[in-house]
Amino acid sequence: MPVPMVGRAAELDELRRAWALVCHGGRGLPAVVTGLPGTGKSTLVSAVLQATEPELVLSGSARVHSPAPYDWLAAVLAAHPRRELPIPPDALSWLVQDPDVPRERYTPEALLRLAVRTVRALVGAGPAVLVVEDLHALDPASLSLVAELAAADLPALLLVTSQPPEAAISPQLTARTMARLAGAPGAVRQHLGALDAAQVGTILEHVYADSEPSPELAEAVWRRTGGNPYRLTELLAVEVTNGPAELAGPANDLTAREREVLGCLAEGMSNKEIARALGISVRTVTVHVSNLLRKTGAASRTAAALWAIQNGGGARATTAS
Ligand SMILES: Nc1ncnc2c1ncn2[C@@H]1O[C@H](COP(=O)(O)OP(=O)(O)OP(=O)(O)O)[C@@H](O)[C@H]1O
Ligand SMILES: [Mg+2]
């Protein structure tokens, strides 16, 4: 079942407003959306395109395995007719990454100017959305082009997604490019964080509409996934046939010792009693208890005991000595 986009209404609104400015003012605006992997950058971009329905979208992303110069533009050109572009055919061969093109024909500066001219021609009178996905993974020539496009004042929304520069192939260059984008007048800058427990709950309610998932379950799933939408959708895909109870985490995420401690909790034992039963220190018991609270998503030891009873996650103490 498709999961609805949750918790990004403000970001979507801001990007829609930016698009409206581009449409009515005829000027260019960059928008940079950063976030860790799987936080929903691409999802937000799709939502923006769906909400605004621009007639012209030029979209490209990095080729994951071996970035080559002008990957972004090559991806764009692969999807758009290029017969009447105002640049020499051999330069175009360069920009579309034709393998037979003679090397060293253009200086990097000249090629960059031609790349900007190409995009300008493709955008025409606009308005357009230029989507640059995963800036952090782009080749340096594409990064320069993106920075130039931000300054070129095309009638376009330049919508860029990126993981934080630390994750980039060229961290400094990526950071510099982002700074140039964000420094343009009127630029939009957004950072997508993790979803909170309530937002995770909203998604669970949607997926398990029949079984009214509890706030405790939402909390457990939130802890288990760190509120990362990608991890959450993966978990939902795996568990969807099993029903919501499994979402809190399978018992086999626990170590054998944690299961023993959980079994003791289910019998209502205190930490001191558990320590004695398992022949370990009270301090060690405390560590096991806090770990298994985290793993089971239980808010208290009573909740963990209940979880053990419901999920069969506890084991009887076997090593008393
Ligand atoms: N706000 C959200 N609400 C619900 N689901 C979401 C949300 N954002 C993302 N998802 C889901 O999480 C998954 C990952 O999202 P997405 O691919 O957009 O992340 P990303 O930030 O682009 O990741 P990457 O850095 O790997 O490109 C998708 O399956 C998407 O449907
Ligand atoms: Mg993405």
mmCIF file of C-alpha atoms and ligand atoms in Angstrom:
data_model
loop_
_atom_site.group_PDB
_atom_site.id
_atom_site.type_symbol
_atom_site.label_atom_id
_atom_site.label_comp_id
_atom_site.label_asym_id
_atom_site.label_seq_id
_atom_site.Cartn_x
_atom_site.Cartn_y
_atom_site.Cartn_z
ATOM 1 C CA MET A 1 0.000 0.000 0.000
ATOM 2 C CA PRO A 2 1.441 3.403 -0.902
ATOM 3 C CA VAL A 3 2.373 5.450 2.132
ATOM 4 C CA PRO A 4 1.147 9.066 2.127
ATOM 5 C CA MET A 5 3.699 11.837 2.493
ATOM 6 C CA VAL A 6 3.572 12.917 6.097
ATOM 7 C CA GLY A 7 5.018 15.886 7.925
ATOM 8 C CA ARG A 8 6.309 17.892 4.965
ATOM 9 C CA ALA A 9 3.376 20.252 4.433
ATOM 10 C CA ALA A 10 5.344 23.394 5.318
ATOM 11 C CA GLU A 11 8.177 22.443 2.968
ATOM 12 C CA LEU A 12 5.736 21.658 0.168
ATOM 13 C CA ASP A 13 3.993 24.993 0.686
ATOM 14 C CA GLU A 14 7.213 26.942 0.616
ATOM 15 C CA LEU A 15 8.284 25.263 -2.632
ATOM 16 C CA ARG A 16 4.884 25.895 -4.195
ATOM 17 C CA ARG A 17 5.217 29.555 -3.307
ATOM 18 C CA ALA A 18 8.685 29.637 -4.865
ATOM 19 C CA TRP A 19 7.248 28.163 -8.050
ATOM 20 C CA ALA A 20 4.483 30.782 -8.064
ATOM 21 C CA LEU A 21 7.144 33.503 -7.820
ATOM 22 C CA VAL A 22 8.999 31.987 -10.765
ATOM 23 C CA CYS A 23 5.782 31.854 -12.792
ATOM 24 C CA HIS A 24 4.629 35.363 -12.006
ATOM 25 C CA GLY A 25 7.904 37.182 -11.674
ATOM 26 C CA GLY A 26 9.662 35.361 -14.486
ATOM 27 C CA ARG A 27 12.844 35.156 -12.503
ATOM 28 C CA GLY A 28 14.915 32.224 -11.359
ATOM 29 C CA LEU A 29 14.985 30.794 -7.866
ATOM 30 C CA PRO A 30 17.126 28.034 -6.434
ATOM 31 C CA ALA A 31 15.752 25.705 -3.762
ATOM 32 C CA VAL A 32 18.071 23.351 -1.934
ATOM 33 C CA VAL A 33 16.646 20.403 0.000
ATOM 34 C CA THR A 34 19.131 18.475 2.101
ATOM 35 C CA GLY A 35 18.705 15.466 4.338
ATOM 36 C CA LEU A 36 20.267 12.160 5.270
ATOM 37 C CA PRO A 37 19.585 9.164 3.010
ATOM 38 C CA GLY A 38 15.940 8.172 2.960
ATOM 39 C CA THR A 39 14.543 11.271 4.665
ATOM 40 C CA GLY A 40 12.197 11.923 1.752
ATOM 41 C CA LYS A 41 13.954 14.436 -0.495
ATOM 42 C CA SER A 42 12.915 12.745 -3.732
ATOM 43 C CA THR A 43 9.427 12.210 -2.362
ATOM 44 C CA LEU A 44 9.128 15.925 -1.679
ATOM 45 C CA VAL A 45 10.338 16.756 -5.186
ATOM 46 C CA SER A 46 7.700 14.436 -6.678
ATOM 47 C CA ALA A 47 5.048 16.043 -4.504
ATOM 48 C CA VAL A 48 6.096 19.510 -5.685
ATOM 49 C CA LEU A 49 5.927 18.456 -9.326
ATOM 50 C CA GLN A 50 2.568 16.835 -8.762
ATOM 51 C CA ALA A 51 1.190 19.897 -7.010
ATOM 52 C CA THR A 52 2.503 22.462 -9.483
ATOM 53 C CA GLU A 53 2.235 20.546 -12.769
ATOM 54 C CA PRO A 54 4.920 22.535 -14.596
ATOM 55 C CA GLU A 55 4.857 22.157 -18.361
ATOM 56 C CA LEU A 56 8.611 21.897 -18.632
ATOM 57 C CA VAL A 57 10.730 19.818 -16.275
ATOM 58 C CA LEU A 58 14.402 19.207 -16.937
ATOM 59 C CA SER A 59 15.493 16.497 -14.586
ATOM 60 C CA GLY A 60 18.736 14.659 -14.039
ATOM 61 C CA SER A 61 20.716 12.952 -11.349
ATOM 62 C CA ALA A 62 24.142 11.480 -10.866
ATOM 63 C CA ARG A 63 25.019 8.181 -12.453
ATOM 64 C CA VAL A 64 25.791 6.270 -9.369
ATOM 65 C CA HIS A 65 28.680 4.112 -10.477
ATOM 66 C CA SER A 66 31.103 6.250 -12.395
ATOM 67 C CA PRO A 67 30.277 9.921 -12.504
ATOM 68 C CA ALA A 68 31.440 11.489 -15.759
ATOM 69 C CA PRO A 69 31.613 15.210 -16.640
ATOM 70 C CA TYR A 70 28.209 16.836 -17.142
ATOM 71 C CA ASP A 71 26.238 13.822 -15.978
ATOM 72 C CA TRP A 72 23.301 16.008 -15.032
ATOM 73 C CA LEU A 73 23.088 17.690 -18.421
ATOM 74 C CA ALA A 74 23.691 14.422 -20.279
ATOM 75 C CA ALA A 75 20.724 12.934 -18.421
ATOM 76 C CA VAL A 76 18.594 15.967 -19.309
ATOM 77 C CA LEU A 77 19.645 15.906 -22.963
ATOM 78 C CA ALA A 78 18.897 12.187 -23.182
ATOM 79 C CA ALA A 79 15.275 13.010 -22.396
ATOM 80 C CA HIS A 80 14.845 16.116 -24.570
ATOM 81 C CA PRO A 81 14.968 16.746 -28.311
ATOM 82 C CA ARG A 82 18.226 18.474 -29.153
ATOM 83 C CA ARG A 83 18.084 19.284 -32.809
ATOM 84 C CA GLU A 84 17.913 23.049 -32.596
ATOM 85 C CA LEU A 85 20.305 23.853 -29.830
ATOM 86 C CA PRO A 86 22.488 26.893 -30.490
ATOM 87 C CA ILE A 87 25.798 25.196 -29.881
ATOM 88 C CA PRO A 88 28.312 23.507 -32.190
ATOM 89 C CA PRO A 89 27.553 19.823 -32.805
ATOM 90 C CA ASP A 90 30.911 18.662 -31.474
ATOM 91 C CA ALA A 91 30.348 20.554 -28.227
ATOM 92 C CA LEU A 92 26.983 18.894 -27.969
ATOM 93 C CA SER A 93 28.690 15.533 -28.472
ATOM 94 C CA TRP A 94 30.848 16.387 -25.503
ATOM 95 C CA LEU A 95 27.887 17.337 -23.355
ATOM 96 C CA VAL A 96 25.905 14.205 -24.193
ATOM 97 C CA GLN A 97 29.020 12.159 -23.411
ATOM 98 C CA ASP A 98 29.410 10.705 -26.859
ATOM 99 C CA PRO A 99 32.278 8.212 -26.412
ATOM 100 C CA ASP A 100 33.764 8.980 -29.849
ATOM 101 C CA VAL A 101 34.184 12.690 -29.267
ATOM 102 C CA PRO A 102 37.767 13.953 -29.594
ATOM 103 C CA ARG A 103 39.200 14.998 -26.229
ATOM 104 C CA GLU A 104 40.722 18.399 -25.381
ATOM 105 C CA ARG A 105 38.695 20.210 -27.960
ATOM 106 C CA TYR A 106 37.170 22.728 -25.523
ATOM 107 C CA THR A 107 38.592 24.335 -22.440
ATOM 108 C CA PRO A 108 36.575 23.603 -19.280
ATOM 109 C CA GLU A 109 35.477 27.262 -19.174
ATOM 110 C CA ALA A 110 34.282 27.195 -22.763
ATOM 111 C CA LEU A 111 32.407 23.962 -22.218
ATOM 112 C CA LEU A 112 30.787 25.360 -19.084
ATOM 113 C CA ARG A 113 29.567 28.404 -21.026
ATOM 114 C CA LEU A 114 28.184 26.133 -23.724
ATOM 115 C CA ALA A 115 26.479 23.973 -21.102
ATOM 116 C CA VAL A 116 24.771 27.048 -19.618
ATOM 117 C CA ARG A 117 23.765 28.151 -23.101
ATOM 118 C CA THR A 118 22.294 24.711 -23.753
ATOM 119 C CA VAL A 119 20.154 24.814 -20.620
ATOM 120 C CA ARG A 120 19.106 28.377 -21.404
ATOM 121 C CA ALA A 121 17.944 27.236 -24.838
ATOM 122 C CA LEU A 122 16.077 24.272 -23.388
ATOM 123 C CA VAL A 123 14.311 26.476 -20.831
ATOM 124 C CA GLY A 124 13.441 29.127 -23.427
ATOM 125 C CA ALA A 125 10.844 31.544 -22.109
ATOM 126 C CA GLY A 126 9.997 29.089 -19.340
ATOM 127 C CA PRO A 127 8.773 28.727 -16.736
ATOM 128 C CA ALA A 128 10.517 25.466 -16.015
ATOM 129 C CA VAL A 129 11.579 23.341 -13.111
ATOM 130 C CA LEU A 130 15.164 22.142 -13.214
ATOM 131 C CA VAL A 131 15.454 19.140 -10.947
ATOM 132 C CA VAL A 132 18.950 18.257 -9.778
ATOM 133 C CA GLU A 133 18.739 15.101 -7.699
ATOM 134 C CA ASP A 134 21.577 14.061 -5.408
ATOM 135 C CA LEU A 135 23.942 16.956 -5.876
ATOM 136 C CA HIS A 136 26.337 15.252 -3.440
ATOM 137 C CA ALA A 137 26.973 12.480 -5.971
ATOM 138 C CA LEU A 138 27.477 14.681 -9.026
ATOM 139 C CA ASP A 139 30.698 15.175 -10.957
ATOM 140 C CA PRO A 140 32.558 18.496 -10.498
ATOM 141 C CA ALA A 141 31.585 19.791 -13.958
ATOM 142 C CA SER A 142 27.904 19.322 -13.129
ATOM 143 C CA LEU A 143 28.412 21.096 -9.804
ATOM 144 C CA SER A 144 29.927 24.081 -11.600
ATOM 145 C CA LEU A 145 27.048 24.069 -14.048
ATOM 146 C CA VAL A 146 24.454 23.992 -11.272
ATOM 147 C CA ALA A 147 26.131 26.935 -9.544
ATOM 148 C CA GLU A 148 26.215 28.849 -12.842
ATOM 149 C CA LEU A 149 22.549 28.094 -13.464
ATOM 150 C CA ALA A 150 21.662 29.574 -10.090
ATOM 151 C CA ALA A 151 23.305 32.814 -11.154
ATOM 152 C CA ALA A 152 22.053 32.737 -14.753
ATOM 153 C CA ASP A 153 18.600 34.061 -13.845
ATOM 154 C CA LEU A 154 16.686 31.608 -15.987
ATOM 155 C CA PRO A 155 12.891 31.645 -15.630
ATOM 156 C CA ALA A 156 13.116 28.435 -13.655
ATOM 157 C CA LEU A 157 12.882 26.904 -10.228
ATOM 158 C CA LEU A 158 16.194 25.154 -9.686
ATOM 159 C CA LEU A 159 15.203 22.382 -7.333
ATOM 160 C CA VAL A 160 18.231 20.638 -5.880
ATOM 161 C CA THR A 161 18.371 17.695 -3.476
ATOM 162 C CA SER A 162 21.463 16.555 -1.674
ATOM 163 C CA GLN A 163 22.731 14.538 1.194
ATOM 164 C CA PRO A 164 24.895 16.616 3.536
ATOM 165 C CA PRO A 165 28.219 17.621 1.922
ATOM 166 C CA GLU A 166 30.136 15.280 4.264
ATOM 167 C CA ALA A 167 28.622 12.385 2.305
ATOM 168 C CA ALA A 168 29.655 13.849 -1.024
ATOM 169 C CA ILE A 169 32.232 12.605 -3.479
ATOM 170 C CA SER A 170 33.809 16.075 -3.340
ATOM 171 C CA PRO A 171 32.680 17.448 0.051
ATOM 172 C CA GLN A 172 34.249 20.892 -0.311
ATOM 173 C CA LEU A 173 33.046 21.463 -3.818
ATOM 174 C CA THR A 174 29.561 20.291 -2.883
ATOM 175 C CA ALA A 175 29.484 22.570 0.160
ATOM 176 C CA ARG A 176 30.661 25.474 -1.963
ATOM 177 C CA THR A 177 28.045 24.803 -4.617
ATOM 178 C CA MET A 178 25.320 24.607 -1.989
ATOM 179 C CA ALA A 179 26.495 27.877 -0.484
ATOM 180 C CA ARG A 180 26.317 29.525 -3.898
ATOM 181 C CA LEU A 181 22.805 28.211 -4.432
ATOM 182 C CA ALA A 182 21.602 29.207 -0.989
ATOM 183 C CA GLY A 183 23.233 32.617 -1.326
ATOM 184 C CA ALA A 184 21.195 33.591 -4.378
ATOM 185 C CA PRO A 185 18.513 36.208 -3.663
ATOM 186 C CA GLY A 186 15.250 34.586 -2.549
ATOM 187 C CA ALA A 187 16.765 31.108 -2.428
ATOM 188 C CA VAL A 188 14.825 28.475 -0.510
ATOM 189 C CA ARG A 189 16.807 26.309 1.894
ATOM 190 C CA GLN A 190 15.294 23.275 3.568
ATOM 191 C CA HIS A 191 16.667 20.450 5.651
ATOM 192 C CA LEU A 192 14.539 17.346 6.109
ATOM 193 C CA GLY A 193 14.949 15.655 9.454
ATOM 194 C CA ALA A 194 13.506 12.400 10.748
ATOM 195 C CA LEU A 195 9.766 12.067 11.296
ATOM 196 C CA ASP A 196 8.572 12.263 14.896
ATOM 197 C CA ALA A 197 6.646 9.498 16.678
ATOM 198 C CA ALA A 198 3.265 11.096 15.973
ATOM 199 C CA GLN A 199 4.044 11.311 12.251
ATOM 200 C CA VAL A 200 5.108 7.666 12.275
ATOM 201 C CA GLY A 201 1.756 6.997 13.968
ATOM 202 C CA THR A 202 -0.085 8.770 11.151
ATOM 203 C CA ILE A 203 1.579 6.492 8.618
ATOM 204 C CA LEU A 204 0.741 3.393 10.682
ATOM 205 C CA GLU A 205 -2.873 4.527 10.933
ATOM 206 C CA HIS A 206 -3.001 4.774 7.191
ATOM 207 C CA VAL A 207 -1.415 1.387 6.544
ATOM 208 C CA TYR A 208 -3.277 -0.448 9.308
ATOM 209 C CA ALA A 209 -6.547 1.427 9.022
ATOM 210 C CA ASP A 210 -8.513 -1.507 10.458
ATOM 211 C CA SER A 211 -6.558 -2.125 13.617
ATOM 212 C CA GLU A 212 -6.062 1.354 15.133
ATOM 213 C CA PRO A 213 -2.355 1.185 16.001
ATOM 214 C CA SER A 214 -1.644 2.531 19.488
ATOM 215 C CA PRO A 215 0.617 5.491 20.315
ATOM 216 C CA GLU A 216 2.888 2.993 22.101
ATOM 217 C CA LEU A 217 3.297 1.038 18.911
ATOM 218 C CA ALA A 218 4.027 4.249 16.997
ATOM 219 C CA GLU A 219 6.643 5.094 19.600
ATOM 220 C CA ALA A 220 8.213 1.628 19.317
ATOM 221 C CA VAL A 221 8.316 1.800 15.524
ATOM 222 C CA TRP A 222 9.695 5.314 15.713
ATOM 223 C CA ARG A 223 12.522 4.109 17.947
ATOM 224 C CA ARG A 224 13.180 1.124 15.775
ATOM 225 C CA THR A 225 13.408 3.151 12.565
ATOM 226 C CA GLY A 226 14.796 6.383 13.985
ATOM 227 C CA GLY A 227 11.844 8.077 12.259
ATOM 228 C CA ASN A 228 13.606 7.574 8.923
ATOM 229 C CA PRO A 229 10.910 7.279 6.223
ATOM 230 C CA TYR A 230 12.964 4.873 4.149
ATOM 231 C CA ARG A 231 13.568 2.517 7.063
ATOM 232 C CA LEU A 232 9.928 2.806 7.985
ATOM 233 C CA THR A 233 8.674 1.902 4.497
ATOM 234 C CA GLU A 234 11.097 -1.013 4.366
ATOM 235 C CA LEU A 235 9.859 -2.271 7.710
ATOM 236 C CA LEU A 236 6.251 -1.898 6.620
ATOM 237 C CA ALA A 237 6.945 -3.764 3.388
ATOM 238 C CA VAL A 238 8.496 -6.664 5.291
ATOM 239 C CA GLU A 239 5.887 -6.828 8.037
ATOM 240 C CA VAL A 240 2.785 -5.951 6.078
ATOM 241 C CA THR A 241 1.563 -9.521 5.916
ATOM 242 C CA ASN A 242 2.095 -10.085 9.647
ATOM 243 C CA GLY A 243 -0.026 -7.293 11.077
ATOM 244 C CA PRO A 244 1.038 -4.367 13.246
ATOM 245 C CA ALA A 245 2.048 -6.314 16.371
ATOM 246 C CA GLU A 246 5.254 -7.482 14.684
ATOM 247 C CA LEU A 247 6.307 -3.905 13.944
ATOM 248 C CA ALA A 248 7.517 -3.306 17.472
ATOM 249 C CA GLY A 249 10.406 -5.614 16.686
ATOM 250 C CA PRO A 250 10.878 -9.347 16.520
ATOM 251 C CA ALA A 251 12.117 -11.034 19.672
ATOM 252 C CA ASN A 252 15.201 -12.262 17.848
ATOM 253 C CA ASP A 253 16.575 -8.723 17.742
ATOM 254 C CA LEU A 254 17.421 -9.434 21.372
ATOM 255 C CA THR A 255 20.536 -11.253 22.510
ATOM 256 C CA ALA A 256 20.159 -14.499 24.436
ATOM 257 C CA ARG A 257 21.033 -12.685 27.661
ATOM 258 C CA GLU A 258 18.531 -9.906 26.991
ATOM 259 C CA ARG A 259 15.860 -12.537 26.422
ATOM 260 C CA GLU A 260 16.682 -14.095 29.760
ATOM 261 C CA VAL A 261 16.441 -10.707 31.447
ATOM 262 C CA LEU A 262 13.151 -10.106 29.669
ATOM 263 C CA GLY A 263 11.870 -13.474 30.871
ATOM 264 C CA CYS A 264 12.726 -12.422 34.441
ATOM 265 C CA LEU A 265 10.945 -9.099 33.951
ATOM 266 C CA ALA A 266 7.883 -10.967 32.756
ATOM 267 C CA GLU A 267 7.950 -12.871 36.045
ATOM 268 C CA GLY A 268 7.946 -9.591 37.908
ATOM 269 C CA MET A 269 11.484 -9.823 39.279
ATOM 270 C CA SER A 270 13.460 -6.805 40.508
ATOM 271 C CA ASN A 271 16.925 -6.006 39.100
ATOM 272 C CA LYS A 272 18.487 -7.424 42.244
ATOM 273 C CA GLU A 273 16.555 -10.663 41.883
ATOM 274 C CA ILE A 274 17.478 -10.876 38.216
ATOM 275 C CA ALA A 275 21.145 -10.327 39.034
ATOM 276 C CA ARG A 276 21.030 -13.128 41.548
ATOM 277 C CA ALA A 277 19.129 -15.467 39.233
ATOM 278 C CA LEU A 278 21.526 -14.940 36.320
ATOM 279 C CA GLY A 279 24.705 -14.667 38.340
ATOM 280 C CA ILE A 280 25.576 -11.216 37.010
ATOM 281 C CA SER A 281 25.941 -7.792 38.634
ATOM 282 C CA VAL A 282 22.998 -5.445 39.177
ATOM 283 C CA ARG A 283 24.828 -2.906 37.045
ATOM 284 C CA THR A 284 24.952 -5.342 34.127
ATOM 285 C CA VAL A 285 21.252 -6.062 34.580
ATOM 286 C CA THR A 286 20.527 -2.347 34.343
ATOM 287 C CA VAL A 287 22.392 -2.186 31.044
ATOM 288 C CA HIS A 288 20.487 -5.199 29.668
ATOM 289 C CA VAL A 289 17.188 -3.691 30.794
ATOM 290 C CA SER A 290 17.866 -0.361 29.148
ATOM 291 C CA ASN A 291 18.952 -2.091 25.919
ATOM 292 C CA LEU A 292 15.890 -4.234 25.760
ATOM 293 C CA LEU A 293 13.600 -1.312 26.510
ATOM 294 C CA ARG A 294 15.128 0.392 23.510
ATOM 295 C CA LYS A 295 14.879 -2.665 21.285
ATOM 296 C CA THR A 296 11.332 -3.581 22.204
ATOM 297 C CA GLY A 297 10.256 0.052 22.183
ATOM 298 C CA ALA A 298 8.722 -0.382 25.622
ATOM 299 C CA ALA A 299 8.442 2.741 27.766
ATOM 300 C CA SER A 300 8.838 0.910 31.094
ATOM 301 C CA ARG A 301 9.868 -2.470 32.481
ATOM 302 C CA THR A 302 6.204 -3.329 32.984
ATOM 303 C CA ALA A 303 5.550 -2.570 29.324
ATOM 304 C CA ALA A 304 8.551 -4.715 28.379
ATOM 305 C CA ALA A 305 7.197 -7.579 30.504
ATOM 306 C CA LEU A 306 3.875 -7.270 28.752
ATOM 307 C CA TRP A 307 5.621 -7.201 25.413
ATOM 308 C CA ALA A 308 7.454 -10.419 26.363
ATOM 309 C CA ILE A 309 4.196 -12.123 27.246
ATOM 310 C CA GLN A 310 2.490 -10.983 24.040
ATOM 311 C CA ASN A 311 5.435 -11.706 21.749
ATOM 312 C CA GLY A 312 6.909 -14.723 23.445
ATOM 313 C CA GLY A 313 10.148 -12.767 23.562
ATOM 314 C CA GLY A 314 11.360 -13.770 27.009
ATOM 315 C CA ALA A 315 13.448 -16.809 27.936
ATOM 316 C CA ARG A 316 13.621 -18.576 31.288
ATOM 317 C CA ALA A 317 16.763 -17.958 33.248
ATOM 318 C CA THR A 318 19.055 -20.927 32.747
ATOM 319 C CA THR A 319 22.377 -19.852 34.161
ATOM 320 C CA ALA A 320 21.666 -19.222 37.823
ATOM 321 C CA SER A 321 24.790 -19.802 39.830
HETATM 322 N N1 LIG B 1 7.289 12.388 4.411
HETATM 323 C C1 LIG B 1 7.132 11.093 4.137
HETATM 324 N N2 LIG B 1 6.047 10.423 4.560
HETATM 325 C C2 LIG B 1 5.899 9.117 4.283
HETATM 326 N N3 LIG B 1 6.777 8.389 3.567
HETATM 327 C C3 LIG B 1 7.862 8.985 3.116
HETATM 328 C C4 LIG B 1 8.105 10.367 3.379
HETATM 329 N N4 LIG B 1 9.274 10.709 2.831
HETATM 330 C C5 LIG B 1 9.735 9.600 2.248
HETATM 331 N N5 LIG B 1 8.908 8.575 2.396
HETATM 332 C C6 LIG B 1 9.151 7.224 1.892
HETATM 333 O O1 LIG B 1 10.465 6.861 2.273
HETATM 334 C C7 LIG B 1 11.194 6.281 1.187
HETATM 335 C C8 LIG B 1 12.458 7.062 0.916
HETATM 336 O O2 LIG B 1 12.129 8.354 0.456
HETATM 337 P P1 LIG B 1 12.998 9.134 -0.621
HETATM 338 O O3 LIG B 1 13.468 8.214 -1.671
HETATM 339 O O4 LIG B 1 12.196 10.308 -1.029
HETATM 340 O O5 LIG B 1 14.228 9.602 0.265
HETATM 341 P P2 LIG B 1 15.501 10.429 -0.202
HETATM 342 O O6 LIG B 1 15.748 11.442 0.861
HETATM 343 O O7 LIG B 1 15.322 10.910 -1.586
HETATM 344 O O8 LIG B 1 16.615 9.304 -0.119
HETATM 345 P P3 LIG B 1 18.062 9.276 -0.857
HETATM 346 O O9 LIG B 1 18.968 10.161 -0.061
HETATM 347 O O10 LIG B 1 18.461 7.829 -0.731
HETATM 348 O O11 LIG B 1 17.850 9.731 -2.253
HETATM 349 C C9 LIG B 1 10.221 6.235 0.025
HETATM 350 O O12 LIG B 1 9.684 4.939 -0.040
HETATM 351 C C10 LIG B 1 9.128 7.208 0.385
HETATM 352 O O13 LIG B 1 7.888 6.797 -0.101
HETATM 353 MG MG MG B 2 16.427 10.588 -3.338
#
